[in-house]
């Protein structure tokens, strides 16, 4: 329903990944602030989708809204105490990515929109794998965590950008075929 939001979210997510790549030697504070911002953006995006999406049932809306609110709280906590250890940030992020990925996978499997199912499933699997890695190896170094987060942000942002462009194309196609007075193909 809102391809512009999906596209904007993807661009912002990739932008945050680029910031991590450009500042690899910065402190944990910078990483915690960037993760906090990304969680806040994710939370806001999920809350908007929970409220504004027309093609999602009530239970999926409730779960998306709940995870949106959780992302906002986690993001604000990261901004409040940016000098937390890499272990804590990695575990919080790992739990969040796994939970969000599972929600995306369930939503994709329950979706009636076959065009979005593959994208949602891909995003969900990517989130679960990244989150699982961080939970299995929470002692990961700052440098490796920066690389993992940057790769995740680039991947997730790229998939969201492509999904936004596909949604825009589908919306334009459906709008042009339903415009009154539009030329109809000869039979």
Backbone as numpy.savetxt, mean C-alpha at the origin, in Angstrom:
# Nx Ny Nz CAx CAy CAz Cx Cy Cz
-12.81 2.59 -8.13 -13.63 3.79 -8.13 -12.77 5.05 -8.13
-11.59 4.99 -7.56 -10.78 6.19 -7.36 -9.35 5.96 -7.86
-9.21 5.88 -9.18 -7.91 5.57 -9.75 -6.88 6.65 -9.41
-7.30 7.90 -9.27 -6.38 8.98 -8.94 -5.74 8.79 -7.58
-6.53 8.29 -6.62 -5.98 8.01 -5.29 -4.95 6.89 -5.35
-5.27 5.85 -6.11 -4.34 4.72 -6.24 -3.04 5.18 -6.89
-3.16 5.98 -7.95 -1.98 6.48 -8.65 -1.15 7.40 -7.74
-1.81 8.31 -7.03 -1.11 9.22 -6.11 -0.41 8.43 -5.00
-1.11 7.46 -4.45 -0.52 6.62 -3.41 0.74 5.92 -3.94
0.68 5.39 -5.14 1.83 4.72 -5.74 3.00 5.66 -5.93
2.73 6.87 -6.43 3.79 7.85 -6.65 4.43 8.28 -5.32
3.61 8.52 -4.30 4.14 8.90 -2.99 4.97 7.77 -2.39
4.49 6.54 -2.53 5.21 5.39 -1.99 6.56 5.22 -2.68
6.58 5.35 -4.01 7.86 5.27 -4.73 8.77 6.43 -4.35
8.20 7.61 -4.13 8.99 8.77 -3.72 9.68 8.52 -2.38
8.96 7.91 -1.45 9.58 7.58 -0.15 10.69 6.56 -0.33
10.51 5.61 -1.23 11.58 4.64 -1.52 12.81 5.34 -2.09
12.60 6.31 -2.96 13.70 7.07 -3.54 14.46 7.85 -2.46
13.73 8.42 -1.52 14.38 9.13 -0.42 15.28 8.18 0.36
14.84 6.96 0.60 15.68 5.98 1.32 16.94 5.64 0.53
16.80 5.53 -0.80 17.97 5.20 -1.62 18.96 6.37 -1.64
18.47 7.59 -1.67 19.34 8.76 -1.73 20.05 9.05 -0.40
19.49 8.60 0.72 20.07 8.86 2.05 20.36 7.56 2.78
21.19 6.67 2.24 21.40 5.37 2.89 22.15 5.44 4.21
22.94 6.48 4.42 23.76 6.55 5.63 23.12 7.40 6.73
21.89 7.78 6.56 21.22 8.62 7.56 20.86 7.80 8.79
20.45 8.49 9.80 20.17 7.86 11.09 18.86 7.09 11.10
18.69 6.34 12.17 17.44 5.62 12.41 16.26 6.57 12.48
16.52 7.77 12.93 15.44 8.76 13.03 14.82 9.03 11.66
15.64 9.18 10.65 15.12 9.43 9.30 14.29 8.24 8.84
14.81 7.03 9.06 14.08 5.82 8.66 12.74 5.73 9.39
12.76 5.97 10.70 11.52 5.88 11.48 10.52 6.93 11.02
10.97 8.12 10.71 10.07 9.18 10.23 9.47 8.79 8.88
10.30 8.26 7.97 9.79 7.85 6.65 8.79 6.70 6.76
9.10 5.75 7.61 8.16 4.64 7.82 6.87 5.17 8.44
6.99 6.07 9.40 5.80 6.67 10.01 4.94 7.39 8.98
5.57 8.16 8.10 4.83 8.86 7.05 4.14 7.87 6.13
4.86 6.80 5.74 4.27 5.81 4.85 3.10 5.10 5.52
3.21 4.79 6.79 2.10 4.16 7.51 0.90 5.11 7.60
1.16 6.38 7.82 0.07 7.37 7.87 -0.61 7.46 6.50
0.19 7.50 5.42 -0.39 7.53 4.08 -1.21 6.26 3.80
-0.65 5.11 4.19 -1.38 3.84 4.01 -2.67 3.85 4.80
-2.61 4.31 6.04 -3.82 4.37 6.88 -4.88 5.27 6.28
-4.46 6.45 5.84 -5.42 7.39 5.23 -6.01 6.79 3.96
-5.18 6.17 3.13 -5.64 5.55 1.89 -6.66 4.44 2.18
-6.35 3.58 3.15 -7.28 2.48 3.48 -8.58 3.01 4.08
-8.51 4.06 4.88 -9.73 4.64 5.44 -10.61 5.25 4.35
-9.99 5.95 3.41 -10.75 6.52 2.30 -11.38 5.40 1.47
-10.61 4.36 1.19 -11.14 3.23 0.42 -12.27 2.54 1.17
-12.15 2.42 2.49 -13.20 1.77 3.29 -14.50 2.58 3.25
-14.38 3.88 3.21 -15.56 4.73 3.22 -16.11 4.97 1.82
-15.23 5.14 0.82 -15.66 5.63 -0.48 -15.87 4.55 -1.55
-15.36 3.36 -1.36 -15.47 2.34 -2.40 -16.89 1.81 -2.51
-17.38 1.76 -3.74 -18.75 1.30 -3.97 -18.84 -0.21 -4.20
-17.72 -0.83 -4.51 -17.75 -2.24 -4.92 -17.22 -3.19 -3.86
-17.23 -2.77 -2.61 -16.70 -3.60 -1.52 -17.82 -3.83 -0.51
-17.93 -5.07 -0.03 -19.00 -5.37 0.93 -18.66 -4.81 2.31
-19.64 -4.83 3.20 -19.52 -4.21 4.52 -18.41 -4.79 5.37
-18.25 -6.11 5.36 -17.21 -6.71 6.21 -15.81 -6.34 5.72
-15.61 -6.29 4.41 -14.31 -5.89 3.86 -14.05 -4.43 4.18
-15.08 -3.59 4.11 -14.94 -2.18 4.48 -14.51 -2.04 5.94
-15.14 -2.83 6.82 -14.83 -2.75 8.25 -13.39 -3.15 8.51
-12.94 -4.23 7.88 -11.56 -4.69 8.08 -10.58 -3.67 7.50
-10.87 -3.15 6.30 -9.99 -2.14 5.71 -9.93 -0.89 6.58
-11.08 -0.47 7.12 -11.11 0.68 8.01 -10.33 0.44 9.28
-10.45 -0.77 9.84 -9.73 -1.12 11.06 -8.22 -1.07 10.81
-7.76 -1.66 9.70 -6.33 -1.64 9.40 -5.86 -0.24 9.03
-6.72 0.56 8.45 -6.37 1.95 8.19 -6.13 2.71 9.47
-7.02 2.52 10.43 -6.86 3.19 11.73 -5.60 2.69 12.44
-5.35 1.38 12.38 -4.15 0.81 12.99 -2.89 1.39 12.35
-2.89 1.52 11.03 -1.73 2.09 10.34 -1.49 3.53 10.78
-2.57 4.29 10.93 -2.42 5.67 11.39 -1.79 5.72 12.78
-2.26 4.87 13.69 -1.73 4.85 15.05 -0.25 4.44 15.03
0.10 3.39 14.27 1.49 2.95 14.20 2.38 4.05 13.60
1.88 4.71 12.58 2.64 5.80 11.96 2.89 6.93 12.93
1.87 7.30 13.69 2.04 8.37 14.68 3.00 7.96 15.79
2.97 6.67 16.20 3.92 6.19 17.21 5.36 6.26 16.69
5.56 5.93 15.42 6.91 6.03 14.84 7.38 7.48 14.82
6.48 8.41 14.53 6.85 9.82 14.52 7.09 10.35 15.93
6.37 9.82 16.89 6.50 10.30 18.28 7.84 9.92 18.88
8.32 8.70 18.62 9.59 8.23 19.18 10.48 7.70 18.07
11.05 8.58 17.25 11.79 8.11 16.08 13.11 7.40 16.39
13.57 7.45 17.63 14.84 6.81 17.95 14.67 5.39 18.49
13.55 4.76 18.17 13.35 3.36 18.55 14.40 2.51 17.85
14.63 1.34 18.38 15.63 0.45 17.78 15.11 -0.13 16.46
16.06 -0.57 15.64 15.73 -1.21 14.37 14.90 -2.47 14.62
15.19 -3.15 15.70 14.45 -4.36 16.05 12.97 -4.07 16.22
12.63 -3.04 16.99 11.22 -2.71 17.23 10.55 -2.24 15.94
11.22 -1.37 15.20 10.65 -0.88 13.95 10.45 -2.04 12.98
11.46 -2.92 12.89 11.34 -4.08 12.00 10.19 -4.99 12.39
10.00 -5.22 13.68 8.90 -6.09 14.12 7.54 -5.44 13.88
7.42 -4.15 14.18 6.15 -3.44 13.93 5.83 -3.48 12.44
6.82 -3.16 11.63 6.62 -3.16 10.19 6.32 -4.57 9.67
7.00 -5.57 10.22 6.75 -6.95 9.81 5.33 -7.39 10.11
4.85 -7.08 11.31 3.47 -7.43 11.68 2.49 -6.68 10.79
2.75 -5.39 10.58 1.85 -4.58 9.75 1.78 -5.13 8.32
2.95 -5.38 7.71 2.97 -5.86 6.33 2.29 -7.22 6.21
2.51 -8.10 7.16 1.85 -9.41 7.09 0.34 -9.26 7.22
-0.12 -8.48 8.18 -1.56 -8.30 8.38 -2.19 -7.61 7.17
-1.57 -6.55 6.69 -2.11 -5.84 5.53 -2.09 -6.74 4.30
-1.04 -7.52 4.14 -0.97 -8.44 3.01 -2.05 -9.51 3.07
-2.31 -10.04 4.26 -3.37 -11.04 4.41 -4.74 -10.43 4.09
-4.96 -9.18 4.52 -6.22 -8.50 4.20 -6.34 -8.32 2.68
-5.24 -7.91 2.02 -5.26 -7.74 0.57 -5.53 -9.07 -0.14
-4.93 -10.15 0.33 -5.14 -11.47 -0.28 -6.59 -11.90 -0.14
-7.14 -11.78 1.08 -8.54 -12.16 1.30 -9.48 -11.30 0.45
-9.22 -9.99 0.40 -10.05 -9.10 -0.41 -9.96 -9.47 -1.89
-8.77 -9.83 -2.36 -8.61 -10.22 -3.76 -9.37 -11.51 -4.06
-9.31 -12.46 -3.15 -10.01 -13.73 -3.37 -11.52 -13.56 -3.31
-12.00 -12.58 -2.54 -13.44 -12.34 -2.41 -13.97 -11.36 -3.44
-13.07 -10.69 -4.17 -13.46 -9.64 -5.12 -14.19 -10.23 -6.31
-15.16 -9.47 -6.78 -15.90 -9.86 -7.98 -15.30 -9.19 -9.21
-14.36 -8.29 -9.01 -13.71 -7.55 -10.10 -12.46 -8.31 -10.52
-12.57 -9.07 -11.60 -11.45 -9.92 -12.03 -10.26 -9.12 -12.53
-10.46 -7.86 -12.92 -9.35 -7.04 -13.41 -8.41 -6.63 -12.28
-8.93 -6.40 -11.09 -8.11 -5.96 -9.95 -7.58 -7.13 -9.14
-8.17 -8.29 -9.26 -7.83 -9.42 -8.41 -6.34 -9.74 -8.45
-5.75 -9.78 -9.62 -4.32 -10.11 -9.74 -3.43 -9.08 -9.07
-3.76 -7.81 -9.24 -2.96 -6.74 -8.63 -3.07 -6.80 -7.11
-4.29 -6.95 -6.61 -4.48 -7.01 -5.16 -3.79 -8.24 -4.57
-3.87 -9.35 -5.28 -3.22 -10.57 -4.82 -1.70 -10.40 -4.81
-1.15 -9.78 -5.87 0.29 -9.52 -5.94 0.77 -8.62 -4.82
0.02 -7.55 -4.54 0.38 -6.65 -3.44 0.33 -7.38 -2.10
-0.68 -8.23 -1.93 -0.82 -8.96 -0.69 0.31 -9.94 -0.46
0.67 -10.69 -1.49 1.76 -11.67 -1.37 3.08 -10.95 -1.10
3.32 -9.83 -1.80 4.54 -9.05 -1.58 4.62 -8.56 -0.13
3.51 -8.07 0.40 3.49 -7.59 1.78 3.73 -8.72 2.78
3.09 -9.86 2.57 3.26 -11.00 3.49 4.71 -11.48 3.47
5.32 -11.59 2.29 6.72 -12.04 2.21 7.67 -11.06 2.90
7.50 -9.76 2.65 8.36 -8.75 3.27 8.17 -8.75 4.79
6.92 -8.82 5.24 6.64 -8.83 6.67 7.18 -10.08 7.34
7.03 -11.22 6.70 7.56 -12.47 7.25 9.07 -12.43 7.40
9.76 -11.85 6.42 11.21 -11.74 6.52 11.61 -10.90 7.72
10.94 -9.78 7.91 11.28 -8.91 9.04 10.97 -9.57 10.38
9.93 -10.40 10.44 9.62 -11.09 11.70 10.59 -12.23 11.98
11.05 -12.89 10.95 12.00 -14.00 11.12 13.38 -13.48 11.50
13.79 -12.34 10.93 15.12 -11.79 11.20 15.01 -10.36 11.72
14.48 -10.16 12.93 14.27 -8.80 13.42 15.57 -8.07 13.76
16.66 -8.79 13.88 17.92 -8.15 14.22 18.64 -7.59 12.99
17.93 -7.53 11.90 18.52 -7.06 10.64 19.14 -5.67 10.83
20.25 -5.46 10.17 20.98 -4.19 10.34 20.22 -3.04 9.68
20.55 -1.83 10.07 19.91 -0.64 9.51 20.09 -0.58 8.00
21.28 -0.88 7.54 21.53 -0.84 6.09 20.66 -1.81 5.33
20.56 -3.04 5.84 19.73 -4.03 5.16 18.26 -3.67 5.27
17.84 -3.15 6.41 16.46 -2.72 6.57 16.12 -1.60 5.59
17.04 -0.66 5.41 16.82 0.42 4.45 16.64 -0.15 3.05
17.47 -1.11 2.67 17.36 -1.73 1.35 16.02 -2.46 1.21
15.65 -3.23 2.23 14.39 -3.98 2.18 13.21 -3.02 2.07
13.21 -1.98 2.89 12.11 -1.02 2.86 12.07 -0.30 1.52
13.23 0.10 0.99 13.26 0.79 -0.30 12.73 -0.11 -1.42
13.17 -1.37 -1.44 12.68 -2.31 -2.46 11.17 -2.51 -2.31
10.71 -2.67 -1.07 9.28 -2.85 -0.84 8.51 -1.62 -1.29
8.99 -0.43 -0.95 8.29 0.79 -1.34 8.27 0.96 -2.86
9.41 0.70 -3.52 9.43 0.78 -4.98 8.47 -0.22 -5.61
8.52 -1.47 -5.13 7.66 -2.51 -5.69 6.19 -2.20 -5.47
5.85 -1.88 -4.23 4.46 -1.58 -3.89 3.99 -0.34 -4.63
4.84 0.68 -4.69 4.49 1.91 -5.41 4.31 1.65 -6.90
5.20 0.86 -7.50 5.09 0.55 -8.93 3.79 -0.19 -9.23
3.48 -1.19 -8.41 2.25 -1.95 -8.62 1.03 -1.04 -8.45
1.05 -0.15 -7.47 -0.07 0.77 -7.27 -0.20 1.75 -8.45
0.93 2.23 -8.98 0.89 3.13 -10.14 0.29 2.42 -11.34
0.76 1.21 -11.62 0.23 0.45 -12.75 -1.27 0.17 -12.54
-1.65 -0.21 -11.32 -3.06 -0.47 -11.04 -3.89 0.80 -11.23
-3.39 1.94 -10.80 -4.10 3.21 -10.99 -4.28 3.53 -12.46
-3.24 3.32 -13.26 -3.34 3.58 -14.70 -4.31 2.61 -15.38
-4.30 1.36 -14.95 -5.24 0.37 -15.51 -6.67 0.76 -15.13
-6.88 1.17 -13.89 -8.21 1.59 -13.45 -8.67 2.82 -14.23
-7.76 3.77 -14.48 -8.11 4.95 -15.27 -8.51 4.55 -16.68
-7.75 3.64 -17.28 -8.05 3.17 -18.63 -9.42 2.49 -18.68
-9.70 1.65 -17.69 -11.00 0.97 -17.64 -12.14 1.96 -17.45
-11.91 2.99 -16.62 -12.95 4.00 -16.41 -13.21 4.76 -17.69
-12.16 5.14 -18.40 -12.34 5.87 -19.67 -13.03 5.01 -20.70
-12.66 3.73 -20.75 -13.28 2.81 -21.70 -14.76 2.64 -21.40
-15.11 2.49 -20.12 -16.52 2.32 -19.76 -17.30 3.61 -19.96
-16.66 4.76 -19.75 -17.32 6.04 -19.95 -17.57 6.29 -21.44
-16.60 5.95 -22.28 -16.76 6.22 -23.72 -17.79 5.28 -24.35
-17.98 4.10 -23.81 -18.98 3.19 -24.37 -20.37 3.47 -23.87
-20.49 4.25 -22.78 -21.82 4.53 -22.24 -22.28 5.96 -22.48
-21.51 6.75 -23.25 -21.89 8.13 -23.51 -23.02 8.14 -24.54
-24.14 8.82 -24.20 -25.25 8.91 -25.15 -24.81 9.67 -26.39
-25.23 9.19 -27.53 -24.90 9.85 -28.79 -23.56 9.45 -29.34
-22.83 8.61 -28.62 -21.52 8.15 -29.11 -21.75 7.23 -30.29
-20.83 7.26 -31.19 -20.95 6.42 -32.39 -20.93 4.95 -31.99
-21.87 4.21 -32.49 -21.96 2.78 -32.21 -21.37 2.01 -33.38
-20.69 0.90 -33.13 -20.12 0.12 -34.24 -21.23 -0.45 -35.12
-20.94 -0.53 -36.41 -21.91 -1.08 -37.37 -22.06 -2.57 -37.13
-23.26 -3.07 -37.27 -23.52 -4.50 -37.08 -23.67 -5.21 -38.38
